[in-house]
CSV table of C-alpha atoms and ligand atoms in Angstrom, one decimal:
chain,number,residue,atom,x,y,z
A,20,UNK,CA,-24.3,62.7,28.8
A,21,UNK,CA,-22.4,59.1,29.7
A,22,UNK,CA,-18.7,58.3,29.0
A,23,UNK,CA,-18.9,55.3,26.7
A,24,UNK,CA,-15.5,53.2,26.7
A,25,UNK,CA,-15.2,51.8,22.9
A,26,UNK,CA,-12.9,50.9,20.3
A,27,UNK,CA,-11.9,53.3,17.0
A,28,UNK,CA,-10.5,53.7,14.2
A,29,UNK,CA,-8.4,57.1,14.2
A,30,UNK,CA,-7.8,56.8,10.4
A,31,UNK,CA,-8.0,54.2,7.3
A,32,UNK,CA,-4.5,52.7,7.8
A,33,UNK,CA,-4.2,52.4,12.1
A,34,UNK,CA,-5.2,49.4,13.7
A,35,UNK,CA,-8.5,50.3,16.0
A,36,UNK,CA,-7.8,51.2,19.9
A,37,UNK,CA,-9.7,52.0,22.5
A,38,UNK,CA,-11.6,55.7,22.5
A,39,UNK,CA,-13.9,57.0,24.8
A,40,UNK,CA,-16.5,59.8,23.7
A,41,UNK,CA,-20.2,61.2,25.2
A,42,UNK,CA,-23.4,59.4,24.2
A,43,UNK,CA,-26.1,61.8,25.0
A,44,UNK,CA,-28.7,61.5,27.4
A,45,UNK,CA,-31.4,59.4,26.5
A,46,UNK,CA,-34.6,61.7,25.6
A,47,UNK,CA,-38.5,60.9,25.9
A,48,UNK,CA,-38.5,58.3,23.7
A,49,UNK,CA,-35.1,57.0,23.5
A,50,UNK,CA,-33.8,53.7,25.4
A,51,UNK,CA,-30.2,53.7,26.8
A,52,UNK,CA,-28.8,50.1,26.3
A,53,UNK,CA,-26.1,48.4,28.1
A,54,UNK,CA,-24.3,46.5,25.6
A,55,UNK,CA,-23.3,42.8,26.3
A,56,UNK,CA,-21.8,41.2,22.9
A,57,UNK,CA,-21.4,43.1,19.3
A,58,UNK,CA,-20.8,41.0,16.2
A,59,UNK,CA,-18.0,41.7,13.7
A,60,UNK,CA,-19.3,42.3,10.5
A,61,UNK,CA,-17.5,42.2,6.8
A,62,UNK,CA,-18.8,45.9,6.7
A,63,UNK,CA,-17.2,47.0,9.9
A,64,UNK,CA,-13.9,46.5,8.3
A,65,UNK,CA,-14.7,48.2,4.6
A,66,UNK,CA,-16.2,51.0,6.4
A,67,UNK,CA,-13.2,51.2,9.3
A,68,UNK,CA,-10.7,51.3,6.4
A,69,UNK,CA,-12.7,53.5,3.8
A,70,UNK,CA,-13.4,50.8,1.2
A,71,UNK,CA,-16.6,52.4,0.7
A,72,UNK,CA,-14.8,55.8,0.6
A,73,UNK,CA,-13.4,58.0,3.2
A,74,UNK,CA,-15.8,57.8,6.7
A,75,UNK,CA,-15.9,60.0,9.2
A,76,UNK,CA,-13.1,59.5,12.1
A,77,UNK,CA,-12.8,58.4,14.6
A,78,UNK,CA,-14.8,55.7,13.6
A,79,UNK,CA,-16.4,53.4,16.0
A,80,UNK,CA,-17.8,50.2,13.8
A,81,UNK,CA,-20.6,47.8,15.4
A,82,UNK,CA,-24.1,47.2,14.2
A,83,UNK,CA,-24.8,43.7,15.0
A,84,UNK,CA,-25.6,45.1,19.0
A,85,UNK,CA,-27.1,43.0,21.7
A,86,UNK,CA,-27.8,44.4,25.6
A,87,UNK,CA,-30.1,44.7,28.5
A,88,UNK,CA,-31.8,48.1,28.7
A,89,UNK,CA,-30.8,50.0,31.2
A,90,UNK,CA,-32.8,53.3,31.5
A,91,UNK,CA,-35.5,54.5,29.4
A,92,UNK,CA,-37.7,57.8,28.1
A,93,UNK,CA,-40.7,59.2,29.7
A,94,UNK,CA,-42.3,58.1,26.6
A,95,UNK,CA,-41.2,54.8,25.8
A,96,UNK,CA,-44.0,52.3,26.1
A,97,UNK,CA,-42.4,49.1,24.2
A,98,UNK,CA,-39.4,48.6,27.0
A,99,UNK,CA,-38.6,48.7,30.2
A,100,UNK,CA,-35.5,48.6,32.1
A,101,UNK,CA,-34.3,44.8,32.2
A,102,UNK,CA,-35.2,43.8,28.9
A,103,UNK,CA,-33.0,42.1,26.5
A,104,UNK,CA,-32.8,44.1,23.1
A,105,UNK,CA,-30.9,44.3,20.1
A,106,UNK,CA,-30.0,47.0,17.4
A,107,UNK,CA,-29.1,46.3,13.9
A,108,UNK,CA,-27.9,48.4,11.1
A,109,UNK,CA,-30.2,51.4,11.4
A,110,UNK,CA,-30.9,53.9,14.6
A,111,UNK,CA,-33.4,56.4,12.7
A,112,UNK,CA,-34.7,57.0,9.4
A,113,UNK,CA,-36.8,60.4,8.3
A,114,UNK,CA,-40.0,58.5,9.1
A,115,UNK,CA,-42.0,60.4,6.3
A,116,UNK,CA,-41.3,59.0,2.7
A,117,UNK,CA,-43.1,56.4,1.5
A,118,UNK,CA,-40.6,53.8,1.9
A,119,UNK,CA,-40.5,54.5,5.7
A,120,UNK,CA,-44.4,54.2,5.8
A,121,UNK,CA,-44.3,51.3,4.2
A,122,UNK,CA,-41.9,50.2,6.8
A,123,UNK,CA,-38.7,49.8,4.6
A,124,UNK,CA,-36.7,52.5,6.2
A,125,UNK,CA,-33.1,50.8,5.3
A,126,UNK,CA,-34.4,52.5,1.6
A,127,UNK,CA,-35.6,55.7,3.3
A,128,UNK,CA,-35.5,58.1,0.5
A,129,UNK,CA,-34.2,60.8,2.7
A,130,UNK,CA,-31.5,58.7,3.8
A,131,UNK,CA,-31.8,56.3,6.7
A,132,UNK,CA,-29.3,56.5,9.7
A,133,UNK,CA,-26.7,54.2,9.9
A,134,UNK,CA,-26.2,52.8,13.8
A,135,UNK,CA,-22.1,54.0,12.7
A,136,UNK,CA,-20.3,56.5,9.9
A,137,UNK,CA,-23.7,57.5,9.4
A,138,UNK,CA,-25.5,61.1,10.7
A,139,UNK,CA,-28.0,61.8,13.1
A,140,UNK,CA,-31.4,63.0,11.2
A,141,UNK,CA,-31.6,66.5,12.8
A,142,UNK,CA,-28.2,67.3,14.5
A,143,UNK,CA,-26.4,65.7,12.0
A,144,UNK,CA,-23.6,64.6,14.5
A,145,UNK,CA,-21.9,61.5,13.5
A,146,UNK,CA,-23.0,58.0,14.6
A,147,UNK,CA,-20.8,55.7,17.0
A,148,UNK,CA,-21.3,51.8,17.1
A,149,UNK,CA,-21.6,49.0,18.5
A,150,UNK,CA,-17.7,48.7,19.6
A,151,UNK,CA,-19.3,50.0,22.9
A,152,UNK,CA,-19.8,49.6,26.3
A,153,UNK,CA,-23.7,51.0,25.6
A,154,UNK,CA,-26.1,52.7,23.3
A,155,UNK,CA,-28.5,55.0,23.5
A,156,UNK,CA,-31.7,54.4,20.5
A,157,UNK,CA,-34.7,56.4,19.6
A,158,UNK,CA,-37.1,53.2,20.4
A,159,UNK,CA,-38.6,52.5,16.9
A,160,UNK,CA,-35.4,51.3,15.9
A,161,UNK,CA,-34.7,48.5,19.3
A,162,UNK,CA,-35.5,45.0,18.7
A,163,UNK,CA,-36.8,42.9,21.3
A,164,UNK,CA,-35.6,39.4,22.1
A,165,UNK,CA,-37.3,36.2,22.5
A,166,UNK,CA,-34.2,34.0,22.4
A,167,UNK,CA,-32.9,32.0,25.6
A,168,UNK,CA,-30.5,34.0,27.4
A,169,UNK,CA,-28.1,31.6,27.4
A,170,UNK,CA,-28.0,32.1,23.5
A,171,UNK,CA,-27.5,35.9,23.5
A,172,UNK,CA,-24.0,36.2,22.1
A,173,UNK,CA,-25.1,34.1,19.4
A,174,UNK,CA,-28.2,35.9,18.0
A,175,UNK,CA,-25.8,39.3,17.9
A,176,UNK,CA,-25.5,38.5,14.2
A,177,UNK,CA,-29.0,38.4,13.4
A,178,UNK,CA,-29.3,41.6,13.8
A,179,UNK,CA,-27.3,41.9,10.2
A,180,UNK,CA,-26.0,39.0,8.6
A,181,UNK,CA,-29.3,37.4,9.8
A,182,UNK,CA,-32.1,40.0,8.5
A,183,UNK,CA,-29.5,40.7,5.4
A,184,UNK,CA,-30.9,37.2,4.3
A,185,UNK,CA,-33.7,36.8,5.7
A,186,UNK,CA,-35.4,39.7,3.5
A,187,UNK,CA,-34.4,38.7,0.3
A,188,UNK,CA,-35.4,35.0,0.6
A,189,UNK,CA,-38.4,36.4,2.2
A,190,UNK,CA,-38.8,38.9,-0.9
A,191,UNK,CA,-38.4,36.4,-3.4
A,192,UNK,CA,-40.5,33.8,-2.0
A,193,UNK,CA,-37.9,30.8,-0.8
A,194,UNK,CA,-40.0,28.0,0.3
A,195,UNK,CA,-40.7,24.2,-0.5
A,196,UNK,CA,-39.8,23.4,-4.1
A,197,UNK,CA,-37.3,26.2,-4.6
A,198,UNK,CA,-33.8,25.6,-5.3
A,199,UNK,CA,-31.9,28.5,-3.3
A,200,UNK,CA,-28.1,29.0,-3.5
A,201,UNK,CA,-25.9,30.6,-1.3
A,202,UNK,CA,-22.7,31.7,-2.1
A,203,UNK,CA,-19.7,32.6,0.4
A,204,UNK,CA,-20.3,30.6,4.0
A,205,UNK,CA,-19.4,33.5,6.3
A,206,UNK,CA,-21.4,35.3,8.7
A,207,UNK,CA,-23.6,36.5,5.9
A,208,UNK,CA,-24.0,33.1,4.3
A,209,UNK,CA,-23.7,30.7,6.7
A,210,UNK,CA,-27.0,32.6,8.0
A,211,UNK,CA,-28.6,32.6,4.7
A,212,UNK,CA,-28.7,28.6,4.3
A,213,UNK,CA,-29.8,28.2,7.7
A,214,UNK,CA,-32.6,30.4,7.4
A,215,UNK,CA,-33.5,29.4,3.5
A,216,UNK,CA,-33.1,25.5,5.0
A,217,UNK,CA,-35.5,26.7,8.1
A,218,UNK,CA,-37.8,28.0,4.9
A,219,UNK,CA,-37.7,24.7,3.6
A,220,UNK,CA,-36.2,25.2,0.3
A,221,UNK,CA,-33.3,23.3,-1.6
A,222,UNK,CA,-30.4,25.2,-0.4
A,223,UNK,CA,-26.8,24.4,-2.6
A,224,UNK,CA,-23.8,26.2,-1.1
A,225,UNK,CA,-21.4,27.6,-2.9
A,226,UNK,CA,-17.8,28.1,-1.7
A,227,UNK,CA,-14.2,28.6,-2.9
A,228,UNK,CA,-13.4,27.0,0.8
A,229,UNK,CA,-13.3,22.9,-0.1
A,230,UNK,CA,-12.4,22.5,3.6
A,231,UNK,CA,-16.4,24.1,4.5
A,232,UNK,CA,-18.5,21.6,2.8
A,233,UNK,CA,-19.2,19.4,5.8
A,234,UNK,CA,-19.8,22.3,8.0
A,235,UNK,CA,-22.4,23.6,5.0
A,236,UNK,CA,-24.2,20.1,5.4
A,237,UNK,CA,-24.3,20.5,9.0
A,238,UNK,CA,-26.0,23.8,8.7
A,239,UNK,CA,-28.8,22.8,6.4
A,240,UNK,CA,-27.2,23.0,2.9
A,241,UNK,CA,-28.2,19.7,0.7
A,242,UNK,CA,-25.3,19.9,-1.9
A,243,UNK,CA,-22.0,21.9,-1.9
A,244,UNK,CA,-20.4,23.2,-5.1
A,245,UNK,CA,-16.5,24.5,-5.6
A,246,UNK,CA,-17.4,27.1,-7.2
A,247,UNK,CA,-14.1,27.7,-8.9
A,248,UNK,CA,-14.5,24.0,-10.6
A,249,UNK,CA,-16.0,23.9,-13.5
A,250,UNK,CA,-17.8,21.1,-14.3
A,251,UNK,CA,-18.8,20.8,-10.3
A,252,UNK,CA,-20.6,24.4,-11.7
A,253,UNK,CA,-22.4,22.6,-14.7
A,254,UNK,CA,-23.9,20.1,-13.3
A,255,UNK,CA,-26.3,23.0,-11.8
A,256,UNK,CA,-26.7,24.6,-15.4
A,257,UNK,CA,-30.4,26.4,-15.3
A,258,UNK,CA,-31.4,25.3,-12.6
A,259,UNK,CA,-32.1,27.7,-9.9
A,260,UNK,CA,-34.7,29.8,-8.5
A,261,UNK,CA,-32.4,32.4,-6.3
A,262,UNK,CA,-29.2,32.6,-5.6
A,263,UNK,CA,-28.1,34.5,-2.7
A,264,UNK,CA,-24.1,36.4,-3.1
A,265,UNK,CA,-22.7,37.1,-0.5
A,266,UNK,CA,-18.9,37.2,-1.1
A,267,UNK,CA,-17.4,40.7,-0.2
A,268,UNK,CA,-14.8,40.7,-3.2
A,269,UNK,CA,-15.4,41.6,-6.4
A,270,UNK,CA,-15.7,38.5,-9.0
A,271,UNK,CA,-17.1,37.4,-12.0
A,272,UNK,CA,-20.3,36.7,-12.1
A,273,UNK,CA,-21.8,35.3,-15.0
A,274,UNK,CA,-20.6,31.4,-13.8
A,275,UNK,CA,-23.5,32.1,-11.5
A,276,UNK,CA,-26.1,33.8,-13.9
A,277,UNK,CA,-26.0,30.6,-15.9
A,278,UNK,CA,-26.7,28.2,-13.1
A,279,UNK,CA,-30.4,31.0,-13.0
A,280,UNK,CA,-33.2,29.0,-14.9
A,281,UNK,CA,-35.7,30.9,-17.0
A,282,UNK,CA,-37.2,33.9,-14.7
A,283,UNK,CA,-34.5,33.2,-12.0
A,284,UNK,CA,-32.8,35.9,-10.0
A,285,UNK,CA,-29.3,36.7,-8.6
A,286,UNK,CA,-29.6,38.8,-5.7
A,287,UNK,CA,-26.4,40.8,-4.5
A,288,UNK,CA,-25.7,41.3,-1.1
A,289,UNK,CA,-22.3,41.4,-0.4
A,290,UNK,CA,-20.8,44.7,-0.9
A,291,UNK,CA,-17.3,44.8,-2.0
A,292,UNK,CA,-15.4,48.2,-2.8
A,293,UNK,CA,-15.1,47.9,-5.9
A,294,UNK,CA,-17.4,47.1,-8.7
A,295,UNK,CA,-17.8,43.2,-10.1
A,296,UNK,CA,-16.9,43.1,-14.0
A,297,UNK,CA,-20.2,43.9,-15.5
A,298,UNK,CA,-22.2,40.7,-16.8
A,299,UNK,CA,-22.7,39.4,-19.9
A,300,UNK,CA,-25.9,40.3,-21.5
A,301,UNK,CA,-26.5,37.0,-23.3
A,302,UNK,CA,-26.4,35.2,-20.2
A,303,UNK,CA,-29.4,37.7,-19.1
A,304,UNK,CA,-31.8,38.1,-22.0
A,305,UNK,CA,-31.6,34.1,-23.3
A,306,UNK,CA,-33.6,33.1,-20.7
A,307,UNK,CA,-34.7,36.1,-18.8
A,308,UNK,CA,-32.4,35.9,-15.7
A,309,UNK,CA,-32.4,39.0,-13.4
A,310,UNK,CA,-29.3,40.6,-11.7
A,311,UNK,CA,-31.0,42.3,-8.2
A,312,UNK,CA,-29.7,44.1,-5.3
A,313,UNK,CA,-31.1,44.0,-1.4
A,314,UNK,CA,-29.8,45.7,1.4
A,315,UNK,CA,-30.9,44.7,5.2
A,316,UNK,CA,-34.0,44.7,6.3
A,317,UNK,CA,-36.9,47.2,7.5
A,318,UNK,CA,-37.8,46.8,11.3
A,319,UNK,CA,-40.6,45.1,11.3
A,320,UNK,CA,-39.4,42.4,9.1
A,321,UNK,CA,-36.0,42.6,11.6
A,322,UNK,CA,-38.8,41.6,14.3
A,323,UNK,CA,-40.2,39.1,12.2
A,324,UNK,CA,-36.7,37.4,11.3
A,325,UNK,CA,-36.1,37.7,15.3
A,326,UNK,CA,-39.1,36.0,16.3
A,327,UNK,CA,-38.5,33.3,13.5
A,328,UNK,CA,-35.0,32.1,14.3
A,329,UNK,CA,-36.4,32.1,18.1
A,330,UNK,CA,-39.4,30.0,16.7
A,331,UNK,CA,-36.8,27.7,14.9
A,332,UNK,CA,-33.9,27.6,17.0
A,333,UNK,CA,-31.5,29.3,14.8
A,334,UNK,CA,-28.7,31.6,15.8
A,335,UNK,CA,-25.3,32.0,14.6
A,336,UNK,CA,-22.3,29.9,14.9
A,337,UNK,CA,-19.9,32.0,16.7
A,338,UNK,CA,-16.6,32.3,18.2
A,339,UNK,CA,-16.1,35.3,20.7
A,340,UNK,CA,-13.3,37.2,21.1
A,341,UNK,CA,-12.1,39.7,23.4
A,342,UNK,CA,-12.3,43.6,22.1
A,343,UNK,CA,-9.0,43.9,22.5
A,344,UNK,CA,-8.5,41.0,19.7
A,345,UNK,CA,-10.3,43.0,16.6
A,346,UNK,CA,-7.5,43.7,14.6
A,347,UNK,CA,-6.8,40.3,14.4
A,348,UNK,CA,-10.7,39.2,13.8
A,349,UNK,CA,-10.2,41.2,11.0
A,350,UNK,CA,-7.1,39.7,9.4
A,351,UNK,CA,-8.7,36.4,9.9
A,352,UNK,CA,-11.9,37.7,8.3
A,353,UNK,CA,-9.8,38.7,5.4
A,354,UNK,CA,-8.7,35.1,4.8
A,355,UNK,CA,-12.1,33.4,5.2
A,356,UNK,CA,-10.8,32.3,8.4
A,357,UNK,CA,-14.2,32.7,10.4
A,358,UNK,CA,-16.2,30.0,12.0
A,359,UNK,CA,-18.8,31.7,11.1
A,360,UNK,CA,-18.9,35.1,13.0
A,361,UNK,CA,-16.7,36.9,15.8
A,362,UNK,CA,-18.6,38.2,18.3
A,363,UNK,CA,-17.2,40.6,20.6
A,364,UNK,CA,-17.9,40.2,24.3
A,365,UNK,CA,-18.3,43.9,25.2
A,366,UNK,CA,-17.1,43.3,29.3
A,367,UNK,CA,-13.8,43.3,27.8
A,368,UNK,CA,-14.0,46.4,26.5
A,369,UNK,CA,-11.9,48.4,28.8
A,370,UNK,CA,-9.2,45.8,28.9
B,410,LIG,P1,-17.4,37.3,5.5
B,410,LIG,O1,-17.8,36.7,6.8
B,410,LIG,O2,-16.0,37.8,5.3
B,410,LIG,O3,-17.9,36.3,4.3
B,410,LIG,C1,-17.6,36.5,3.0
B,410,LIG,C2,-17.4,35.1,2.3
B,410,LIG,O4,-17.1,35.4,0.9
B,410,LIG,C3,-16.1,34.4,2.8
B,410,LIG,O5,-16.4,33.7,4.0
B,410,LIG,C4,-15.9,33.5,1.6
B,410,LIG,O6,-16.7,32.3,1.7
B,410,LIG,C5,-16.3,34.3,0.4
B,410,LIG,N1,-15.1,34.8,-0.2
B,410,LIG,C6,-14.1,35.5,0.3
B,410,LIG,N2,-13.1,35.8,-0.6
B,410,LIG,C7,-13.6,35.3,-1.7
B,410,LIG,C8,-13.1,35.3,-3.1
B,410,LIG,N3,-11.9,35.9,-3.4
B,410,LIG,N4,-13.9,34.7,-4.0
B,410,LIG,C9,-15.1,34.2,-3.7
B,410,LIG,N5,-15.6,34.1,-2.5
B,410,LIG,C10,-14.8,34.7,-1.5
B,410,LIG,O7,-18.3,38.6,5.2
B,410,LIG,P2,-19.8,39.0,5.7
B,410,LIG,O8,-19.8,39.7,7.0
B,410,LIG,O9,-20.6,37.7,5.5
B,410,LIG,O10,-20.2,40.1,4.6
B,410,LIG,C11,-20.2,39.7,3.2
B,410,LIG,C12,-20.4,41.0,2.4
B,410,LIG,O11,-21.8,41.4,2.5
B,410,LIG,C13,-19.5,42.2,2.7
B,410,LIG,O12,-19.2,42.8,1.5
B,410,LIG,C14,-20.4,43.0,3.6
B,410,LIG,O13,-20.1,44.4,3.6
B,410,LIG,C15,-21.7,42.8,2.8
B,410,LIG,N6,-22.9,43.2,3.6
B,410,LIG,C16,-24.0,43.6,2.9
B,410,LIG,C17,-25.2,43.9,3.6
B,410,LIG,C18,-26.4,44.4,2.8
B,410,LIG,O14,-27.3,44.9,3.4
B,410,LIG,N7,-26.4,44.1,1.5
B,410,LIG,C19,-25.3,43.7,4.9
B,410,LIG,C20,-24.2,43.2,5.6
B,410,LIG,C21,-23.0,42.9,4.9
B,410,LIG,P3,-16.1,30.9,1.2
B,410,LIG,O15,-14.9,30.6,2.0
B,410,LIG,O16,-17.2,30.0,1.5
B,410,LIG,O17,-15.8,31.0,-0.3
B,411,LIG,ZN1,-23.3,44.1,8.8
């Protein structure tokens, strides 16, 4: 066992301060990670404060992970000590089911393992994150790294808000010809039209921020809607292959199931705690629109989206902050005040 220094939450309603707790000692085919930079995800804070229902505390949030490894298993044969490696969402799945042979363990049907608030598959001892000095990970579940160096705070968030994306512009076939939209430019979205740019669709960005419409351009988007103006939202009437939500409030969304064209599809990824006002069916069955739901990524596609923002030169925008600075990340994250994703630099964990 290894004292990690982290930060927690002690209940819903306190602010998270540091913690310290036992990571156990990695086995045959586990990889102990020293963890350099953590990204602050939307789902950090719903989970820290139980807007998902009530998690387990102390909770320790943290699933967008970046480190060097810094011992491994007797059996690990895909790392060695050195190596630069992330972990996302996931630590372990039940590795039997069919969606876990088909390599889509984030929908393992016995319940995958979250890397926090989640259990271990045969202990069943709750998981700490990424708020953590380091991480120990049964190896299936480590990414490896091909970015620069130089760039590793910034591909933290790939590890979520990245393959979040990434797999259902993958899944529903973004590409040349495709009008994509994108709605919310946070971490989760401001990901989602770089990648779907890097794809080489049409991306449109939606936004209720007016003040983000140049930095949308910048990032790959080709036309940026208000989404709470009207006739800004009619000009894109049928129109649209995919659109891509990402907005972690709950809202109306049939404005956005008309801009669908016939066969079009809204995909939901943002996950806010309480339900969106159901849809209207006539904006569904007139021309055959589809309401759809996607949640990360499996690991090998993780791997793939890894090796394609290396390939392309995306990472996230990012501002780091200091662990001791969370609380505020989150207010600010609270009042779309991200440019586009905190990132925690984990040597200041212990002040
Ligand atoms: P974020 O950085 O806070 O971004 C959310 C964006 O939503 C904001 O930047 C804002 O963009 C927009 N927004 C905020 N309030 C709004 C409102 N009242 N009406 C309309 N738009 C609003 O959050 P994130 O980290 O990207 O996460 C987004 C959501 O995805 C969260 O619910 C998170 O839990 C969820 N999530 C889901 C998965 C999955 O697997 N499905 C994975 C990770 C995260 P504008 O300023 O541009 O409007
Ligand atoms: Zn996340």
């Amino acid at each position: 066992m290894t004292t990690a220094h982290a930060y927690a939450a002690q209940s819903a309603t306190t602010p998270l301060a540091p913690f310290t707790f036992e990571r156990r000692a990695p086995a045959a085919r586990d990889v102990a990670i020293d963890i350099l930079y953590c990204g602050v995800c939307h789902s950090d804070l719903h989970t820290a404060r139980s807007e998902w229902g009530p998690a387990a505390y102390p909770c320790v949030p943290g699933h967008e992970i970046v480190g060097r490894v810094h011992a491994v298993g007797s059996e690990v044969s895909k790392f060695k000590v050195g190596d630069l490696v992330g972990v996302g969402c996931m630590v372990d799945s039940c590795q039997h089911c069919q969606p876990c042979k088909d390599g889509l363990e984030q929908y393992c049907d016995n319940g995958m393992t979250g890397t926090y608030d989640s259990q271990e598959q045969v202990s069943r001892v709750n998981t700490l994150g990424g708020y953590s000095d380091h991480i120990v990970v049964f190896e299936k579940f480590v990414l490896k790294i091909s970015h620069d160096e130089k760039q590793l705070a910034a591909v933290a968030p790939l590890l979520c808000a990245g393959i979040t994306t990434y797999s259902p512009l993958r899944q529903w076939k973004a590409g040349p010809g495709m009008k994509v939209g994108v709605v919310g430019l946070g971490g989760l979205g401001h990901m989602g039209v770089k990648i779907a740019a890097a794809m080489g669709a049409h991306v449109v960005l939606f936004t209720t921020s007016p003040g983000k419409s140049e930095d949308a351009r910048r990032l790959g988007a080709k036309e940026v809607v208000v989404s709470r103006n009207e006739s800004e939202m009619a000009v894109h009437r049928n129109s649209f292959d995919l659109i891509i939500n990402t907005v972690a409030v709950s809202h109306n969304l049939d404005p956005f199931v008309q801009l669908l064209k016939l066969d079009g599809t809204l995909v939901l990824v943002g996950a806010p705690g309480t339900p969106h006002p159901s849809p209207g069916v006539f904006g569904l069955i007139t021309k055959r629109r589809r309401i759809a739901g996607s949640m990360i990524g499996g690991i090998a596609e993780t791997q793939e989206m890894l090796d394609f923002c290396a390939a392309h030169g995306i990472v996230s925008d990012i501002e780091t902050i200091a662990m001791p600075k969370i609380n505020e990340a989150y207010e600010r994250m609270l009042k779309s005040d991200v440019k586009y994703r905190f990132v925690i630099d984990m040597a200041t964990v212990q002040g």
